[in-house]
Each structure stands twice: as structure tokens, then as C-alpha cells.
PDB file of N, CA and C in Angstrom:
ATOM      1  N   MET A  94       0.647  -7.515   7.764  1.00 51.00           N
ATOM      2  CA  MET A  94      -0.403  -6.425   7.871  1.00 51.00           C
ATOM      3  C   MET A  94      -1.833  -6.975   8.283  1.00 51.00           C
ATOM      4  N   ILE A  95      -2.111  -7.951   8.553  1.00 62.00           N
ATOM      5  CA  ILE A  95      -3.594  -8.797   8.802  1.00 62.00           C
ATOM      6  C   ILE A  95      -3.695  -8.301  10.332  1.00 62.00           C
ATOM      7  N   LYS A  96      -4.800  -7.411   9.975  1.00 70.00           N
ATOM      8  CA  LYS A  96      -5.607  -7.059  11.309  1.00 70.00           C
ATOM      9  C   LYS A  96      -6.483  -8.133  11.800  1.00 70.00           C
ATOM     10  N   THR A  97      -6.511  -8.147  13.301  1.00 78.00           N
ATOM     11  CA  THR A  97      -7.456  -8.850  13.817  1.00 78.00           C
ATOM     12  C   THR A  97      -8.685  -8.185  14.579  1.00 78.00           C
ATOM     13  N   PHE A  98      -9.806  -8.546  14.769  1.00 83.00           N
ATOM     14  CA  PHE A  98     -10.938  -8.034  15.016  1.00 83.00           C
ATOM     15  C   PHE A  98     -11.799  -8.885  15.960  1.00 83.00           C
ATOM     16  N   SER A  99     -12.576  -8.481  17.060  1.00 82.00           N
ATOM     17  CA  SER A  99     -13.513  -9.302  17.736  1.00 82.00           C
ATOM     18  C   SER A  99     -14.296  -9.799  17.125  1.00 82.00           C
ATOM     19  N   ALA A 100     -15.150 -10.951  17.719  1.00 85.00           N
ATOM     20  CA  ALA A 100     -16.148 -11.573  17.110  1.00 85.00           C
ATOM     21  C   ALA A 100     -17.325 -10.460  17.440  1.00 85.00           C
ATOM     22  N   LYS A 101     -17.418  -9.766  18.282  1.00 88.00           N
ATOM     23  CA  LYS A 101     -18.484  -8.814  18.351  1.00 88.00           C
ATOM     24  C   LYS A 101     -18.367  -7.484  17.450  1.00 88.00           C
ATOM     25  N   GLU A 102     -17.302  -7.104  17.003  1.00 87.00           N
ATOM     26  CA  GLU A 102     -17.045  -6.001  16.176  1.00 87.00           C
ATOM     27  C   GLU A 102     -17.311  -6.632  14.661  1.00 87.00           C
ATOM     28  N   ILE A 103     -16.718  -7.784  14.363  1.00 87.00           N
ATOM     29  CA  ILE A 103     -17.167  -8.682  13.265  1.00 87.00           C
ATOM     30  C   ILE A 103     -18.513  -8.644  12.700  1.00 87.00           C
ATOM     31  N   GLU A 104     -19.494  -9.108  14.081  1.00 87.00           N
ATOM     32  CA  GLU A 104     -20.938  -9.152  13.939  1.00 87.00           C
ATOM     33  C   GLU A 104     -21.606  -7.836  13.665  1.00 87.00           C
ATOM     34  N   SER A 105     -21.065  -6.747  14.303  1.00 87.00           N
ATOM     35  CA  SER A 105     -21.727  -5.895  14.169  1.00 87.00           C
ATOM     36  C   SER A 105     -21.544  -4.930  13.008  1.00 87.00           C
ATOM     37  N   GLY A 106     -20.213  -5.329  12.078  1.00 88.00           N
ATOM     38  CA  GLY A 106     -19.839  -4.249  11.187  1.00 88.00           C
ATOM     39  C   GLY A 106     -19.989  -5.101   9.905  1.00 88.00           C
ATOM     40  N   LYS A 107     -20.465  -6.568   9.951  1.00 91.00           N
ATOM     41  CA  LYS A 107     -20.667  -7.406   8.708  1.00 91.00           C
ATOM     42  C   LYS A 107     -21.658  -6.825   7.812  1.00 91.00           C
ATOM     43  N   ASN A 108     -22.894  -6.203   8.286  1.00 91.00           N
ATOM     44  CA  ASN A 108     -23.702  -5.951   7.282  1.00 91.00           C
ATOM     45  C   ASN A 108     -23.311  -4.625   6.207  1.00 91.00           C
ATOM     46  N   MET A 109     -22.538  -3.783   7.230  1.00 92.00           N
ATOM     47  CA  MET A 109     -22.080  -2.643   6.468  1.00 92.00           C
ATOM     48  C   MET A 109     -20.945  -2.799   5.303  1.00 92.00           C
ATOM     49  N   ALA A 110     -19.986  -4.016   5.972  1.00 91.00           N
ATOM     50  CA  ALA A 110     -19.138  -4.703   4.789  1.00 91.00           C
ATOM     51  C   ALA A 110     -19.560  -5.165   3.591  1.00 91.00           C
ATOM     52  N   LEU A 111     -20.861  -5.946   3.871  1.00 93.00           N
ATOM     53  CA  LEU A 111     -21.331  -6.272   2.604  1.00 93.00           C
ATOM     54  C   LEU A 111     -22.135  -5.503   1.926  1.00 93.00           C
ATOM     55  N   ALA A 112     -22.351  -4.176   2.207  1.00 92.00           N
ATOM     56  CA  ALA A 112     -23.247  -3.726   1.891  1.00 92.00           C
ATOM     57  C   ALA A 112     -22.143  -2.476   0.805  1.00 92.00           C
ATOM     58  N   SER A 113     -21.087  -2.471   1.167  1.00 92.00           N
ATOM     59  CA  SER A 113     -20.266  -1.648   0.643  1.00 92.00           C
ATOM     60  C   SER A 113     -19.667  -2.360  -0.696  1.00 92.00           C
ATOM     61  N   HIS A 114     -19.976  -3.780  -0.782  1.00 92.00           N
ATOM     62  CA  HIS A 114     -19.592  -4.274  -2.023  1.00 92.00           C
ATOM     63  C   HIS A 114     -20.463  -4.213  -2.999  1.00 92.00           C
ATOM     64  N   LEU A 115     -21.724  -3.710  -3.044  1.00 92.00           N
ATOM     65  CA  LEU A 115     -22.786  -3.570  -4.068  1.00 92.00           C
ATOM     66  C   LEU A 115     -22.249  -2.722  -4.953  1.00 92.00           C
ATOM     67  N   THR A 116     -22.357  -1.303  -4.807  1.00 91.00           N
ATOM     68  CA  THR A 116     -21.612  -0.514  -5.629  1.00 91.00           C
ATOM     69  C   THR A 116     -21.076   0.605  -5.371  1.00 91.00           C
ATOM     70  N   ILE A 117     -20.562   1.616  -6.062  1.00 91.00           N
ATOM     71  CA  ILE A 117     -19.649   2.815  -5.271  1.00 91.00           C
ATOM     72  C   ILE A 117     -20.719   3.559  -4.579  1.00 91.00           C
ATOM     73  N   LEU A 118     -22.073   3.394  -5.105  1.00 93.00           N
ATOM     74  CA  LEU A 118     -23.111   4.380  -4.457  1.00 93.00           C
ATOM     75  C   LEU A 118     -23.193   3.721  -2.794  1.00 93.00           C
ATOM     76  N   GLY A 119     -23.410   2.284  -2.886  1.00 90.00           N
ATOM     77  CA  GLY A 119     -23.278   1.577  -1.717  1.00 90.00           C
ATOM     78  C   GLY A 119     -22.182   1.862  -0.722  1.00 90.00           C
ATOM     79  N   CYS A 120     -21.088   1.979  -1.298  1.00 91.00           N
ATOM     80  CA  CYS A 120     -20.074   2.071  -0.718  1.00 91.00           C
ATOM     81  C   CYS A 120     -19.764   3.740   0.103  1.00 91.00           C
ATOM     82  N   MET A 121     -20.449   4.548  -0.766  1.00 92.00           N
ATOM     83  CA  MET A 121     -20.409   5.949  -0.193  1.00 92.00           C
ATOM     84  C   MET A 121     -21.467   5.810   0.816  1.00 92.00           C
ATOM     85  N   ILE A 122     -22.564   5.360   0.889  1.00 92.00           N
ATOM     86  CA  ILE A 122     -23.468   5.276   1.822  1.00 92.00           C
ATOM     87  C   ILE A 122     -23.013   4.891   3.141  1.00 92.00           C
ATOM     88  N   VAL A 123     -22.378   3.687   3.021  1.00 92.00           N
ATOM     89  CA  VAL A 123     -21.625   3.097   4.158  1.00 92.00           C
ATOM     90  C   VAL A 123     -20.486   3.728   4.896  1.00 92.00           C
ATOM     91  N   ILE A 124     -20.058   4.603   4.116  1.00 91.00           N
ATOM     92  CA  ILE A 124     -18.822   5.220   4.791  1.00 91.00           C
ATOM     93  C   ILE A 124     -19.623   6.389   5.503  1.00 91.00           C
ATOM     94  N   PHE A 125     -20.597   6.968   5.243  1.00 91.00           N
ATOM     95  CA  PHE A 125     -21.241   7.821   6.078  1.00 91.00           C
ATOM     96  C   PHE A 125     -21.935   7.182   7.254  1.00 91.00           C
ATOM     97  N   MET A 126     -22.466   6.041   6.998  1.00 91.00           N
ATOM     98  CA  MET A 126     -23.010   5.346   8.104  1.00 91.00           C
ATOM     99  C   MET A 126     -22.265   4.671   9.219  1.00 91.00           C
ATOM    100  N   ASN A 127     -20.969   4.630   8.797  1.00 89.00           N
ATOM    101  CA  ASN A 127     -19.806   4.155   9.582  1.00 89.00           C
ATOM    102  C   ASN A 127     -18.834   5.313  10.427  1.00 89.00           C
ATOM    103  N   ILE A 128     -19.684   6.469  10.283  1.00 86.00           N
ATOM    104  CA  ILE A 128     -18.841   7.908  10.878  1.00 86.00           C
ATOM    105  C   ILE A 128     -19.042   7.613  12.580  1.00 86.00           C
ATOM    106  N   GLU A 129     -20.261   7.450  12.888  1.00 84.00           N
ATOM    107  CA  GLU A 129     -20.531   7.377  14.179  1.00 84.00           C
ATOM    108  C   GLU A 129     -21.685   6.265  14.501  1.00 84.00           C
ATOM    109  N   PRO A 130     -21.315   4.988  15.154  1.00 84.00           N
ATOM    110  CA  PRO A 130     -20.125   4.440  15.765  1.00 84.00           C
ATOM    111  C   PRO A 130     -19.361   3.933  14.700  1.00 84.00           C
ATOM    112  N   LYS A 131     -18.197   4.227  14.805  1.00 87.00           N
ATOM    113  CA  LYS A 131     -17.130   3.484  14.033  1.00 87.00           C
ATOM    114  C   LYS A 131     -17.224   2.023  14.341  1.00 87.00           C
ATOM    115  N   ASN A 132     -16.839   1.364  13.337  1.00 88.00           N
ATOM    116  CA  ASN A 132     -16.749  -0.199  13.097  1.00 88.00           C
ATOM    117  C   ASN A 132     -15.323  -0.309  12.292  1.00 88.00           C
ATOM    118  N   LYS A 133     -14.420  -0.829  12.981  1.00 89.00           N
ATOM    119  CA  LYS A 133     -13.045  -1.076  12.321  1.00 89.00           C
ATOM    120  C   LYS A 133     -12.938  -2.282  11.254  1.00 89.00           C
ATOM    121  N   TYR A 134     -13.944  -3.115  11.642  1.00 90.00           N
ATOM    122  CA  TYR A 134     -13.983  -4.064  10.516  1.00 90.00           C
ATOM    123  C   TYR A 134     -14.505  -3.568   9.482  1.00 90.00           C
ATOM    124  N   ALA A 135     -15.713  -2.913   9.631  1.00 90.00           N
ATOM    125  CA  ALA A 135     -16.551  -2.491   8.461  1.00 90.00           C
ATOM    126  C   ALA A 135     -15.506  -1.441   7.511  1.00 90.00           C
ATOM    127  N   GLY A 136     -14.800  -0.599   8.578  1.00 90.00           N
ATOM    128  CA  GLY A 136     -13.923   0.324   7.887  1.00 90.00           C
ATOM    129  C   GLY A 136     -12.636  -0.348   7.011  1.00 90.00           C
ATOM    130  N   PHE A 137     -12.542  -1.762   7.498  1.00 91.00           N
ATOM    131  CA  PHE A 137     -11.387  -2.214   6.677  1.00 91.00           C
ATOM    132  C   PHE A 137     -11.933  -2.565   5.280  1.00 91.00           C
ATOM    133  N   TYR A 138     -13.159  -3.069   5.109  1.00 92.00           N
ATOM    134  CA  TYR A 138     -13.659  -3.452   4.199  1.00 92.00           C
ATOM    135  C   TYR A 138     -14.256  -2.472   3.205  1.00 92.00           C
ATOM    136  N   ILE A 139     -14.537  -1.134   3.814  1.00 92.00           N
ATOM    137  CA  ILE A 139     -14.755  -0.112   3.246  1.00 92.00           C
ATOM    138  C   ILE A 139     -13.589   0.491   2.247  1.00 92.00           C
ATOM    139  N   LYS A 140     -12.430   0.414   3.008  1.00 93.00           N
ATOM    140  CA  LYS A 140     -11.472   1.008   2.418  1.00 93.00           C
ATOM    141  C   LYS A 140     -10.897  -0.019   0.890  1.00 93.00           C
ATOM    142  N   GLN A 141     -11.157  -1.325   1.278  1.00 93.00           N
ATOM    143  CA  GLN A 141     -11.040  -2.380   0.152  1.00 93.00           C
ATOM    144  C   GLN A 141     -11.884  -2.036  -0.853  1.00 93.00           C
ATOM    145  N   THR A 142     -13.255  -2.015  -0.639  1.00 94.00           N
ATOM    146  CA  THR A 142     -13.814  -1.862  -1.632  1.00 94.00           C
ATOM    147  C   THR A 142     -14.101  -0.503  -2.425  1.00 94.00           C
ATOM    148  N   PHE A 143     -13.825   0.514  -1.751  1.00 94.00           N
ATOM    149  CA  PHE A 143     -13.724   1.897  -2.197  1.00 94.00           C
ATOM    150  C   PHE A 143     -12.658   1.852  -3.292  1.00 94.00           C
ATOM    151  N   GLY A 144     -11.645   1.284  -2.729  1.00 93.00           N
ATOM    152  CA  GLY A 144     -10.388   1.423  -3.535  1.00 93.00           C
ATOM    153  C   GLY A 144     -10.564   0.390  -4.995  1.00 93.00           C
ATOM    154  N   LEU A 145     -11.175  -0.728  -4.856  1.00 94.00           N
ATOM    155  CA  LEU A 145     -11.749  -1.632  -5.812  1.00 94.00           C
ATOM    156  C   LEU A 145     -12.644  -1.017  -6.769  1.00 94.00           C
ATOM    157  N   HIS A 146     -13.495  -0.328  -6.317  1.00 94.00           N
ATOM    158  CA  HIS A 146     -14.495   0.499  -7.099  1.00 94.00           C
ATOM    159  C   HIS A 146     -13.621   1.515  -7.944  1.00 94.00           C
ATOM    160  N   LEU A 147     -12.940   2.529  -7.375  1.00 94.00           N
ATOM    161  CA  LEU A 147     -12.184   3.322  -7.970  1.00 94.00           C
ATOM    162  C   LEU A 147     -11.246   2.813  -8.960  1.00 94.00           C
ATOM    163  N   MET A 148     -10.465   1.777  -8.714  1.00 93.00           N
ATOM    164  CA  MET A 148      -9.839   0.803  -9.865  1.00 93.00           C
ATOM    165  C   MET A 148     -10.507   0.557 -10.961  1.00 93.00           C
ATOM    166  N   PHE A 149     -11.756   0.104 -10.623  1.00 94.00           N
ATOM    167  CA  PHE A 149     -12.677  -0.346 -11.792  1.00 94.00           C
ATOM    168  C   PHE A 149     -12.898   0.754 -12.888  1.00 94.00           C
ATOM    169  N   TYR A 150     -13.488   1.857 -12.181  1.00 94.00           N
ATOM    170  CA  TYR A 150     -13.721   3.266 -12.856  1.00 94.00           C
ATOM    171  C   TYR A 150     -12.515   3.710 -13.822  1.00 94.00           C
ATOM    172  N   VAL A 151     -11.407   3.893 -13.144  1.00 93.00           N
ATOM    173  CA  VAL A 151     -10.320   4.439 -13.888  1.00 93.00           C
ATOM    174  C   VAL A 151      -9.821   3.509 -14.664  1.00 93.00           C
ATOM    175  N   PHE A 152      -9.571   2.172 -14.574  1.00 91.00           N
ATOM    176  CA  PHE A 152      -8.651   1.431 -15.329  1.00 91.00           C
ATOM    177  C   PHE A 152     -10.134   1.086 -16.824  1.00 91.00           C
ATOM    178  N   GLY A 153     -11.275   1.144 -16.085  1.00 90.00           N
ATOM    179  CA  GLY A 153     -12.181   1.030 -16.975  1.00 90.00           C
ATOM    180  C   GLY A 153     -12.221   1.893 -18.160  1.00 90.00           C
ATOM    181  N   TYR A 154     -11.972   3.139 -17.880  1.00 91.00           N
ATOM    182  CA  TYR A 154     -11.989   4.344 -18.842  1.00 91.00           C
ATOM    183  C   TYR A 154     -11.061   4.145 -19.783  1.00 91.00           C
ATOM    184  N   PHE A 155      -9.691   3.538 -19.287  1.00 91.00           N
ATOM    185  CA  PHE A 155      -8.663   3.497 -20.471  1.00 91.00           C
ATOM    186  C   PHE A 155      -8.853   2.198 -21.024  1.00 91.00           C
ATOM    187  N   VAL A 156      -9.622   1.054 -20.525  1.00 89.00           N
ATOM    188  CA  VAL A 156      -9.720  -0.249 -21.372  1.00 89.00           C
ATOM    189  C   VAL A 156     -11.035   0.128 -22.206  1.00 89.00           C
ATOM    190  N   SER A 157     -11.880   0.958 -22.001  1.00 87.00           N
ATOM    191  CA  SER A 157     -12.927   1.212 -23.232  1.00 87.00           C
ATOM    192  C   SER A 157     -12.585   1.895 -24.391  1.00 87.00           C
ATOM    193  N   ASN A 158     -11.417   2.679 -24.020  1.00 88.00           N
ATOM    194  CA  ASN A 158     -10.635   3.288 -25.460  1.00 88.00           C
ATOM    195  C   ASN A 158      -9.774   2.415 -25.822  1.00 88.00           C
ATOM    196  N   VAL A 159      -9.821   1.032 -25.792  1.00 86.00           N
ATOM    197  CA  VAL A 159      -8.717   0.362 -26.380  1.00 86.00           C
ATOM    198  C   VAL A 159      -9.748  -0.572 -27.418  1.00 86.00           C
ATOM    199  N   ASP A 160     -10.821  -0.795 -26.921  1.00 81.00           N
ATOM    200  CA  ASP A 160     -11.904  -1.239 -27.897  1.00 81.00           C
ATOM    201  C   ASP A 160     -11.399  -2.794 -28.211  1.00 81.00           C
ATOM    202  N   SER A 161     -11.047  -3.408 -27.377  1.00 86.00           N
ATOM    203  CA  SER A 161     -10.261  -4.686 -28.043  1.00 86.00           C
ATOM    204  C   SER A 161     -10.955  -5.831 -26.647  1.00 86.00           C
ATOM    205  N   LEU A 162     -11.386  -7.070 -27.258  1.00 88.00           N
ATOM    206  CA  LEU A 162     -11.766  -8.220 -26.148  1.00 88.00           C
ATOM    207  C   LEU A 162     -10.714  -8.697 -25.547  1.00 88.00           C
ATOM    208  N   PHE A 163      -9.233  -8.450 -25.948  1.00 90.00           N
ATOM    209  CA  PHE A 163      -8.027  -9.042 -25.542  1.00 90.00           C
ATOM    210  C   PHE A 163      -7.603  -8.099 -24.449  1.00 90.00           C
ATOM    211  N   ALA A 164      -8.247  -6.897 -24.334  1.00 87.00           N
ATOM    212  CA  ALA A 164      -7.831  -6.137 -22.908  1.00 87.00           C
ATOM    213  C   ALA A 164      -9.262  -6.074 -22.145  1.00 87.00           C
ATOM    214  N   THR A 165     -10.267  -6.215 -22.721  1.00 90.00           N
ATOM    215  CA  THR A 165     -11.853  -6.162 -21.871  1.00 90.00           C
ATOM    216  C   THR A 165     -11.814  -7.354 -21.063  1.00 90.00           C
ATOM    217  N   VAL A 166     -11.810  -8.656 -21.622  1.00 92.00           N
ATOM    218  CA  VAL A 166     -12.418  -9.560 -21.235  1.00 92.00           C
ATOM    219  C   VAL A 166     -11.151  -9.888 -19.904  1.00 92.00           C
ATOM    220  N   PRO A 167      -9.897  -9.922 -19.737  1.00 92.00           N
ATOM    221  CA  PRO A 167      -9.137  -9.854 -18.771  1.00 92.00           C
ATOM    222  C   PRO A 167      -9.259  -9.050 -17.682  1.00 92.00           C
ATOM    223  N   PHE A 168      -9.697  -7.652 -17.940  1.00 92.00           N
ATOM    224  CA  PHE A 168      -9.915  -6.680 -17.054  1.00 92.00           C
ATOM    225  C   PHE A 168     -11.299  -7.089 -16.102  1.00 92.00           C
ATOM    226  N   TYR A 169     -12.448  -7.377 -16.884  1.00 93.00           N
ATOM    227  CA  TYR A 169     -13.398  -7.996 -16.170  1.00 93.00           C
ATOM    228  C   TYR A 169     -13.127  -9.206 -15.253  1.00 93.00           C
ATOM    229  N   ILE A 170     -12.383 -10.019 -15.662  1.00 95.00           N
ATOM    230  CA  ILE A 170     -12.062 -11.036 -15.107  1.00 95.00           C
ATOM    231  C   ILE A 170     -11.432 -10.919 -13.859  1.00 95.00           C
ATOM    232  N   CYS A 171     -10.236 -10.316 -14.014  1.00 93.00           N
ATOM    233  CA  CYS A 171      -9.521  -9.502 -12.812  1.00 93.00           C
ATOM    234  C   CYS A 171     -10.395  -8.913 -11.768  1.00 93.00           C
ATOM    235  N   PHE A 172     -11.294  -7.930 -12.115  1.00 94.00           N
ATOM    236  CA  PHE A 172     -12.290  -7.151 -11.348  1.00 94.00           C
ATOM    237  C   PHE A 172     -13.314  -8.150 -10.736  1.00 94.00           C
ATOM    238  N   VAL A 173     -13.685  -9.041 -11.294  1.00 95.00           N
ATOM    239  CA  VAL A 173     -14.911 -10.077 -10.683  1.00 95.00           C
ATOM    240  C   VAL A 173     -14.063 -10.995  -9.849  1.00 95.00           C
ATOM    241  N   VAL A 174     -12.962 -11.519  -9.901  1.00 95.00           N
ATOM    242  CA  VAL A 174     -12.064 -12.227  -9.174  1.00 95.00           C
ATOM    243  C   VAL A 174     -12.035 -11.580  -7.790  1.00 95.00           C
ATOM    244  N   LEU A 175     -11.178 -10.141  -7.835  1.00 94.00           N
ATOM    245  CA  LEU A 175     -10.805  -9.576  -6.777  1.00 94.00           C
ATOM    246  C   LEU A 175     -12.251  -9.225  -6.008  1.00 94.00           C
ATOM    247  N   TRP A 176     -13.316  -8.689  -6.514  1.00 94.00           N
ATOM    248  CA  TRP A 176     -14.482  -8.273  -6.014  1.00 94.00           C
ATOM    249  C   TRP A 176     -15.043  -9.742  -5.046  1.00 94.00           C
ATOM    250  N   PHE A 177     -15.324 -10.961  -5.842  1.00 95.00           N
ATOM    251  CA  PHE A 177     -15.736 -11.917  -5.430  1.00 95.00           C
ATOM    252  C   PHE A 177     -14.514 -12.663  -4.063  1.00 95.00           C
ATOM    253  N   TYR A 178     -13.544 -12.443  -4.177  1.00 95.00           N
ATOM    254  CA  TYR A 178     -12.636 -12.617  -3.066  1.00 95.00           C
ATOM    255  C   TYR A 178     -12.859 -11.838  -1.916  1.00 95.00           C
ATOM    256  N   SER A 179     -12.946 -10.501  -1.887  1.00 93.00           N
ATOM    257  CA  SER A 179     -13.285  -9.649  -1.191  1.00 93.00           C
ATOM    258  C   SER A 179     -14.763 -10.093  -0.294  1.00 93.00           C
ATOM    259  N   PHE A 180     -15.663 -10.148  -1.271  1.00 94.00           N
ATOM    260  CA  PHE A 180     -16.994 -10.434  -0.783  1.00 94.00           C
ATOM    261  C   PHE A 180     -17.233 -11.795  -0.124  1.00 94.00           C
ATOM    262  N   LEU A 181     -16.335 -12.931  -0.356  1.00 94.00           N
ATOM    263  CA  LEU A 181     -16.327 -14.038  -0.003  1.00 94.00           C
ATOM    264  C   LEU A 181     -15.592 -13.990   1.812  1.00 94.00           C
ATOM    265  N   GLY A 182     -14.637 -13.076   1.713  1.00 91.00           N
ATOM    266  CA  GLY A 182     -14.209 -12.621   3.055  1.00 91.00           C
ATOM    267  C   GLY A 182     -14.959 -12.134   3.980  1.00 91.00           C
ATOM    268  N   THR A 183     -15.886 -11.264   3.496  1.00 92.00           N
ATOM    269  CA  THR A 183     -16.519 -10.424   4.192  1.00 92.00           C
ATOM    270  C   THR A 183     -17.721 -11.838   4.678  1.00 92.00           C
ATOM    271  N   THR A 184     -18.256 -12.392   3.973  1.00 91.00           N
ATOM    272  CA  THR A 184     -19.348 -13.196   4.070  1.00 91.00           C
ATOM    273  C   THR A 184     -19.154 -14.331   5.263  1.00 91.00           C
ATOM    274  N   GLN A 185     -17.769 -14.663   5.044  1.00 91.00           N
ATOM    275  CA  GLN A 185     -16.831 -15.654   6.071  1.00 91.00           C
ATOM    276  C   GLN A 185     -16.667 -14.820   7.585  1.00 91.00           C
ATOM    277  N   GLY A 186     -16.691 -13.361   7.556  1.00 88.00           N
ATOM    278  CA  GLY A 186     -16.285 -12.767   8.737  1.00 88.00           C
ATOM    279  C   GLY A 186     -14.563 -13.007   8.813  1.00 88.00           C
ATOM    280  N   GLU A 187     -14.005 -13.153   7.641  1.00 88.00           N
ATOM    281  CA  GLU A 187     -12.594 -13.287   7.813  1.00 88.00           C
ATOM    282  C   GLU A 187     -11.897 -11.712   7.060  1.00 88.00           C
ATOM    283  N   VAL A 188     -10.812 -11.521   7.490  1.00 89.00           N
ATOM    284  CA  VAL A 188     -10.126 -10.411   7.137  1.00 89.00           C
ATOM    285  C   VAL A 188      -9.164 -10.775   5.936  1.00 89.00           C
ATOM    286  N   ARG A 189      -9.772 -10.271   4.563  1.00 87.00           N
ATOM    287  CA  ARG A 189      -8.930 -10.834   3.384  1.00 87.00           C
ATOM    288  C   ARG A 189      -8.375  -9.428   2.707  1.00 87.00           C
ATOM    289  N   VAL A 190      -6.842  -9.433   2.700  1.00 90.00           N
ATOM    290  CA  VAL A 190      -6.285  -7.973   2.064  1.00 90.00           C
ATOM    291  C   VAL A 190      -6.443  -8.490   0.815  1.00 90.00           C
ATOM    292  N   LEU A 191      -6.900  -7.713  -0.494  1.00 91.00           N
ATOM    293  CA  LEU A 191      -6.787  -7.822  -1.661  1.00 91.00           C
ATOM    294  C   LEU A 191      -5.416  -8.163  -2.002  1.00 91.00           C
ATOM    295  N   PRO A 192      -5.000  -9.260  -2.874  1.00 91.00           N
ATOM    296  CA  PRO A 192      -3.638  -9.511  -3.346  1.00 91.00           C
ATOM    297  C   PRO A 192      -3.023  -8.560  -3.815  1.00 91.00           C
ATOM    298  N   GLY A 193      -1.957  -7.904  -3.702  1.00 89.00           N
ATOM    299  CA  GLY A 193      -1.411  -7.101  -4.290  1.00 89.00           C
ATOM    300  C   GLY A 193      -1.608  -5.485  -4.146  1.00 89.00           C
ATOM    301  N   ILE A 194      -2.851  -5.168  -4.215  1.00 91.00           N
ATOM    302  CA  ILE A 194      -3.214  -3.916  -3.872  1.00 91.00           C
ATOM    303  C   ILE A 194      -3.917  -3.525  -2.881  1.00 91.00           C
ATOM    304  N   GLY A 195      -4.169  -4.468  -2.066  1.00 89.00           N
ATOM    305  CA  GLY A 195      -5.277  -4.217  -0.799  1.00 89.00           C
ATOM    306  C   GLY A 195      -4.275  -3.445   0.054  1.00 89.00           C
ATOM    307  N   GLY A 196      -3.075  -3.617   0.608  1.00 88.00           N
ATOM    308  CA  GLY A 196      -2.177  -2.990   1.519  1.00 88.00           C
ATOM    309  C   GLY A 196      -2.069  -1.383   1.236  1.00 88.00           C
ATOM    310  N   TYR A 197      -2.063  -1.310  -0.303  1.00 91.00           N
ATOM    311  CA  TYR A 197      -1.892   0.149  -0.989  1.00 91.00           C
ATOM    312  C   TYR A 197      -3.210   0.917  -0.609  1.00 91.00           C
ATOM    313  N   PHE A 198      -4.234   0.246  -0.504  1.00 91.00           N
ATOM    314  CA  PHE A 198      -5.765   0.844  -0.400  1.00 91.00           C
ATOM    315  C   PHE A 198      -6.105   1.373   1.050  1.00 91.00           C
ATOM    316  N   GLN A 199      -5.445   0.197   2.101  1.00 88.00           N
ATOM    317  CA  GLN A 199      -5.515   0.400   3.383  1.00 88.00           C
ATOM    318  C   GLN A 199      -4.664   1.988   3.831  1.00 88.00           C
ATOM    319  N   LYS A 200      -3.374   2.135   3.220  1.00 90.00           N
ATOM    320  CA  LYS A 200      -2.737   3.114   3.469  1.00 90.00           C
ATOM    321  C   LYS A 200      -3.328   4.439   2.741  1.00 90.00           C
ATOM    322  N   TRP A 201      -3.464   4.319   1.393  1.00 91.00           N
ATOM    323  CA  TRP A 201      -4.234   5.581   0.684  1.00 91.00           C
ATOM    324  C   TRP A 201      -5.391   5.826   1.292  1.00 91.00           C
ATOM    325  N   PHE A 202      -6.303   5.177   1.863  1.00 89.00           N
ATOM    326  CA  PHE A 202      -7.717   5.573   2.344  1.00 89.00           C
ATOM    327  C   PHE A 202      -7.840   5.554   3.757  1.00 89.00           C
ATOM    328  N   ASP A 203      -6.524   5.600   4.249  1.00 87.00           N
ATOM    329  CA  ASP A 203      -6.607   5.372   5.820  1.00 87.00           C
ATOM    330  C   ASP A 203      -7.547   6.540   6.599  1.00 87.00           C
ATOM    331  N   LYS A 204      -7.551   7.823   6.060  1.00 84.00           N
ATOM    332  CA  LYS A 204      -8.449   8.740   6.697  1.00 84.00           C
ATOM    333  C   LYS A 204      -9.900   8.730   6.498  1.00 84.00           C
ATOM    334  N   LEU A 205     -10.240   7.844   5.430  1.00 79.00           N
ATOM    335  CA  LEU A 205     -11.832   7.353   5.066  1.00 79.00           C
ATOM    336  C   LEU A 205     -12.507   6.868   6.041  1.00 79.00           C
ATOM    337  N   SER A 206     -12.388   5.937   6.760  1.00 71.00           N
ATOM    338  CA  SER A 206     -13.016   5.044   7.337  1.00 71.00           C
ATOM    339  C   SER A 206     -12.283   4.819   8.658  1.00 71.00           C
ATOM    340  N   ALA A 207     -12.780   4.456   9.883  1.00 64.00           N
ATOM    341  CA  ALA A 207     -11.926   3.721  10.912  1.00 64.00           C
ATOM    342  C   ALA A 207     -11.153   2.889  10.650  1.00 64.00           C
TER     343      ALA A 207
END
């Protein structure tokens, strides 16, 4: 399910893809920025990061109720590794689907962006 994009599409969507990684608010702003003109490369990373941000808040709610370092530390390590993997792919102009969950994010948030 690896998508391919033209070099022109990657260059024009790279800034939006990078901005979507900053916070969930940055991701929401980029969603509206990508309405017209639509950039499929930015849309790919918008779906990835939106899902990643949602996953962080949903699982973070449950992990905070556990109140244990054995749950909190692996949660943050997992989130930071996935975020860094996606961010690094964006900076290099590559298409990197998040391992395990990225394909689901692309399906679930299909209508979210281009």
C-alpha cells in the first residue's frame, strides 16, 4: 500500500506535512489549508499524524489513570519513536507508513484529506 508521489507534489506539500507533526492544533490547521488546492503527499501525512495525535490522547487518558512508570514510560517511548519515524520520513521526502497502525489511519481518515 505504499503510495508514490511526484517530486513536484512532494516539494509543494512538504511544509504542510511537516507542520502537521507539530501538535494536534497544527494538524487541524493543515487539514484546512489542504482543502484547496489538495496535495496528496500532505494529505498522506495529515492522516498519519492526525491518527497518531488521536492515539496519543486516547491512550494517554488510560495510561494516566494507571499511574505507574511501567505503563507511562513505554507509552511515551512508543509515541516518540512513531512520531520521529514519521517526521524523519517527511523531512527526507519519503512515504513512510507507520508500522502496524499506519494502514488503518489511511483507511479510517480517508475522507479527512486528499
